[in-house]
Coordinates of C-alpha atoms and ligand atoms in Angstrom, one line a residue:
M28 CA 41.8 16.8 44.9
G29 CA 43.6 19.5 43.0
K30 CA 42.4 22.1 40.5
F31 CA 40.7 20.8 37.4
V32 CA 43.1 20.5 34.4
V33 CA 41.4 19.9 31.1
A34 CA 42.9 19.0 27.7
N35 CA 41.2 20.2 24.6
W36 CA 42.9 18.3 21.8
K37 CA 40.8 20.2 19.2
M38 CA 41.1 18.6 15.7
N39 CA 44.3 16.7 16.5
K40 CA 45.3 13.0 16.9
T41 CA 44.4 9.9 15.0
I42 CA 43.4 6.8 17.1
K43 CA 47.0 5.5 16.8
E44 CA 48.4 8.8 18.1
A45 CA 45.8 9.0 20.9
R46 CA 46.8 5.5 22.0
A47 CA 50.5 6.4 22.0
F48 CA 49.7 9.5 24.1
I49 CA 47.7 7.5 26.6
D50 CA 50.5 4.9 27.0
E51 CA 53.0 7.6 27.8
F52 CA 50.5 9.5 30.0
N53 CA 49.6 6.4 32.0
A54 CA 53.2 5.6 32.6
K55 CA 54.1 9.2 33.8
L56 CA 51.0 10.3 35.8
P57 CA 51.2 9.9 39.5
K58 CA 48.3 7.8 40.9
K59 CA 47.2 10.5 43.3
C60 CA 46.3 13.0 40.5
K61 CA 42.6 12.6 39.8
N62 CA 41.0 15.9 38.8
W63 CA 41.6 16.1 35.1
C64 CA 39.9 15.4 31.8
I65 CA 40.9 14.8 28.2
C66 CA 38.5 16.2 25.6
A67 CA 39.3 14.3 22.5
P68 CA 38.0 14.4 18.9
F69 CA 34.9 12.1 18.5
T70 CA 36.9 9.5 16.6
C71 CA 39.3 9.0 19.5
V72 CA 37.0 9.3 22.5
F73 CA 36.5 5.6 22.9
A74 CA 40.2 4.7 22.5
V75 CA 41.1 7.3 25.1
F76 CA 38.3 6.0 27.5
E77 CA 39.6 2.4 27.1
G78 CA 43.2 3.4 27.6
L79 CA 42.6 5.4 30.8
K80 CA 40.9 2.4 32.5
G81 CA 38.7 4.5 34.7
A82 CA 41.3 7.2 35.7
G83 CA 40.4 10.9 35.3
A84 CA 37.6 11.7 32.8
V85 CA 37.0 11.9 29.1
G86 CA 35.2 14.7 27.3
V87 CA 33.9 15.7 23.8
Q88 CA 34.3 19.1 22.3
N89 CA 30.8 19.6 21.0
I90 CA 27.4 17.9 21.0
Y91 CA 24.1 18.4 19.1
P92 CA 21.0 19.1 21.2
Q93 CA 19.0 16.1 20.1
E94 CA 19.1 12.4 21.1
K95 CA 19.0 11.0 17.5
G96 CA 17.6 11.6 14.1
A97 CA 18.2 13.3 10.8
F98 CA 21.1 15.6 11.8
T99 CA 23.8 14.7 9.3
G100 CA 27.3 15.0 10.7
E101 CA 26.2 15.6 14.3
V102 CA 26.8 13.6 17.5
S103 CA 24.3 13.4 20.4
P104 CA 25.1 13.5 24.2
Q105 CA 23.8 10.0 24.4
M106 CA 26.4 8.9 21.8
A107 CA 29.2 10.8 23.6
L108 CA 28.2 9.1 26.9
D109 CA 28.1 5.7 25.2
A110 CA 31.7 6.2 24.0
G111 CA 32.9 7.0 27.5
A112 CA 32.7 10.8 27.8
T113 CA 31.3 12.4 30.9
W114 CA 32.1 16.0 29.9
A115 CA 31.3 18.2 26.9
I116 CA 33.0 21.5 26.0
I117 CA 30.2 23.9 24.8
G118 CA 30.6 27.4 23.4
H119 CA 34.3 27.3 22.5
S120 CA 35.2 30.5 20.6
E121 CA 36.3 28.4 17.6
R122 CA 32.8 27.0 17.3
R123 CA 31.2 30.4 18.0
N124 CA 33.3 32.1 15.4
L125 CA 34.1 29.4 12.8
M126 CA 30.7 27.6 12.9
G127 CA 28.6 30.6 13.8
E128 CA 27.1 29.1 17.0
T129 CA 24.8 31.7 18.6
D130 CA 24.1 32.3 22.3
E131 CA 20.6 30.8 21.9
F132 CA 21.9 27.7 20.2
L133 CA 24.5 27.3 22.9
A134 CA 21.9 27.6 25.7
K135 CA 20.0 24.8 24.1
K136 CA 23.1 22.7 23.9
V137 CA 24.0 23.3 27.6
K138 CA 20.4 22.4 28.7
F139 CA 20.2 19.3 26.6
A140 CA 23.7 18.0 27.5
L141 CA 22.9 18.4 31.2
E142 CA 19.5 16.7 30.9
S143 CA 21.2 13.9 29.1
G144 CA 23.7 13.4 32.0
L145 CA 26.9 15.1 30.6
K146 CA 28.7 17.7 32.6
V147 CA 29.6 20.9 30.7
I148 CA 32.6 23.1 30.3
F149 CA 31.0 26.4 29.1
C150 CA 33.5 28.8 27.4
V151 CA 33.3 32.5 27.3
G152 CA 35.8 35.2 26.3
E153 CA 36.3 38.4 24.5
K154 CA 38.0 39.4 21.2
L155 CA 41.0 41.7 21.4
E156 CA 38.9 44.7 20.3
E157 CA 36.3 43.9 23.0
H158 CA 38.9 43.9 25.8
C159 CA 38.0 47.4 27.0
R160 CA 34.4 46.3 27.6
L161 CA 35.2 42.9 29.0
K162 CA 32.5 42.8 31.7
T163 CA 29.7 43.6 29.2
V164 CA 30.9 40.9 26.8
L165 CA 31.2 38.2 29.5
K166 CA 27.8 39.1 30.9
A167 CA 26.1 38.8 27.5
E168 CA 27.7 35.4 26.9
L169 CA 26.8 34.2 30.4
K170 CA 23.1 35.0 29.8
A171 CA 22.9 31.6 28.0
L172 CA 23.2 30.0 31.5
K173 CA 20.2 31.9 32.9
G174 CA 17.8 29.6 34.7
I175 CA 20.0 26.6 34.4
D176 CA 21.0 24.4 37.4
L177 CA 24.8 24.8 37.3
S178 CA 25.7 21.8 39.5
G179 CA 27.3 20.0 36.5
V180 CA 28.8 23.1 34.9
V181 CA 32.2 24.7 35.0
I182 CA 32.9 27.9 33.1
A183 CA 36.1 28.5 31.1
Y184 CA 37.3 32.1 30.6
E185 CA 39.3 32.1 27.3
P186 CA 40.2 35.5 25.9
I187 CA 40.2 34.9 22.2
W188 CA 43.4 36.8 21.7
A189 CA 45.2 34.4 24.0
I190 CA 44.1 31.2 22.4
G191 CA 46.9 29.5 20.5
T192 CA 48.9 32.7 20.2
G193 CA 51.4 32.2 23.0
R194 CA 50.2 35.4 24.5
V195 CA 48.8 34.5 27.9
A196 CA 46.5 37.0 29.7
S197 CA 48.2 38.9 32.6
I198 CA 47.5 37.8 36.2
E199 CA 45.6 41.0 36.7
D200 CA 43.5 40.4 33.6
I201 CA 42.7 36.8 34.7
K202 CA 41.7 37.9 38.2
R203 CA 39.5 40.7 36.8
A204 CA 37.7 38.5 34.3
H205 CA 37.2 35.6 36.8
L206 CA 35.8 37.9 39.4
A207 CA 33.4 39.4 36.8
I208 CA 32.3 35.9 35.8
I209 CA 31.9 34.8 39.5
E210 CA 29.9 38.0 40.3
T211 CA 27.6 37.7 37.3
I212 CA 26.8 34.0 37.9
E213 CA 26.3 34.6 41.6
K214 CA 23.7 37.3 40.7
Q215 CA 22.2 35.4 37.8
N216 CA 22.1 31.8 39.1
G217 CA 22.7 32.2 42.9
V218 CA 25.7 29.9 43.0
T219 CA 29.5 30.4 42.9
P220 CA 30.9 28.8 39.8
V221 CA 34.2 27.1 39.2
V222 CA 36.0 29.1 36.6
L223 CA 38.9 27.7 34.5
Y224 CA 41.4 29.9 32.6
G225 CA 42.3 29.0 29.0
G226 CA 44.6 30.6 26.5
S227 CA 48.3 29.6 25.9
V228 CA 48.6 27.8 29.2
K229 CA 51.7 25.7 29.6
S230 CA 53.7 24.3 32.5
S231 CA 55.9 27.3 32.6
N232 CA 53.0 29.7 33.3
A233 CA 50.4 27.5 34.9
G234 CA 51.8 27.7 38.5
E235 CA 51.2 31.4 38.8
I236 CA 47.7 31.1 37.2
M237 CA 46.5 28.2 39.3
A238 CA 47.7 29.8 42.5
L239 CA 44.9 32.4 42.1
D240 CA 41.9 31.7 44.3
E241 CA 39.6 32.8 41.5
V242 CA 41.0 30.2 39.2
G243 CA 39.5 26.7 39.5
G244 CA 41.8 25.1 36.9
V245 CA 42.9 25.4 33.3
L246 CA 41.6 24.5 29.8
V247 CA 44.6 23.7 27.7
G248 CA 44.9 23.3 23.9
G249 CA 48.3 23.2 22.3
A250 CA 50.3 22.1 25.5
S251 CA 47.9 19.2 26.2
L252 CA 48.9 17.4 23.0
N253 CA 52.2 16.4 24.6
A254 CA 51.8 13.8 27.3
D255 CA 54.8 14.9 29.4
E256 CA 53.6 18.5 29.4
F257 CA 50.0 17.5 30.2
V258 CA 51.2 15.4 33.2
K259 CA 53.3 18.4 34.4
L260 CA 50.1 20.6 34.2
I261 CA 48.1 18.1 36.2
E262 CA 50.8 17.9 38.8
I263 CA 50.8 21.7 39.1
G264 CA 47.0 21.7 39.6
G265 CA 47.4 19.0 42.2
K266 CA 49.4 21.3 44.4
Y267 CA 46.3 23.4 45.0
E268 CA 43.0 22.7 46.7
S269 CA 39.9 22.7 44.4
K270 CA 36.7 24.3 45.5
Ligands
LIG320 P1 45.6 27.0 23.7 O1 44.0 26.7 23.5 O2 46.0 26.4 25.0 O3 46.3 26.3 22.5 O4 45.8 28.5 23.7 C1 43.1 26.8 24.5 C2 41.7 26.5 24.1 O5 41.3 26.9 23.0 O6 41.0 25.8 24.8

């Protein structure tokens, strides 16, 4: 089925731009490519879902851990599902750092999203100054998943210094971090997780990264905004077997 290739559009694209992307994407994507997801801003989720006509999957980039109520500005998993999303990104470093989301809050979000029927892409990763104690940082972030059934969860390793910087982690770094995540989760949760890599992925470097056994796919920001480039990434992922 190919490795899992996920677009994280972040705060980009109007509905009109999303529709134009989907038209080009649908025309270029080979039918056999199935293991991919587009995580759009909330305002575009339904337009993307409609445009894809059941192909691939649609995701959101955040949820609030309540079904409904007095939570101004927030969106529940039930609302995300209603708009066509089946996946949610939780714990992206931009939300951890810009919105101050804590490990405890993220654990709540993961639990509630899963209970509500969404699948979760849970992000972890170290700051540049934390790189020398990578394993400790990853272990601390992964604690949020303790006691959770991980059947609907994939983990994304995103070194913060590699996000949107054009500075992709080395193959050795990626291997080391993915193995650390796999080992930690095997010990903590008793299952072997699928781990995506994220951070300046583009079609020119994705082949080498997705060829690694420890890499279950990629989470792509900037390069996923271009339909042609995103199709190329999905095609690269399609060359490899997913776990
Ligand atoms: P990037 O973003 O591909 O633009 O580095 C990745 C991400 O933040 O998910």
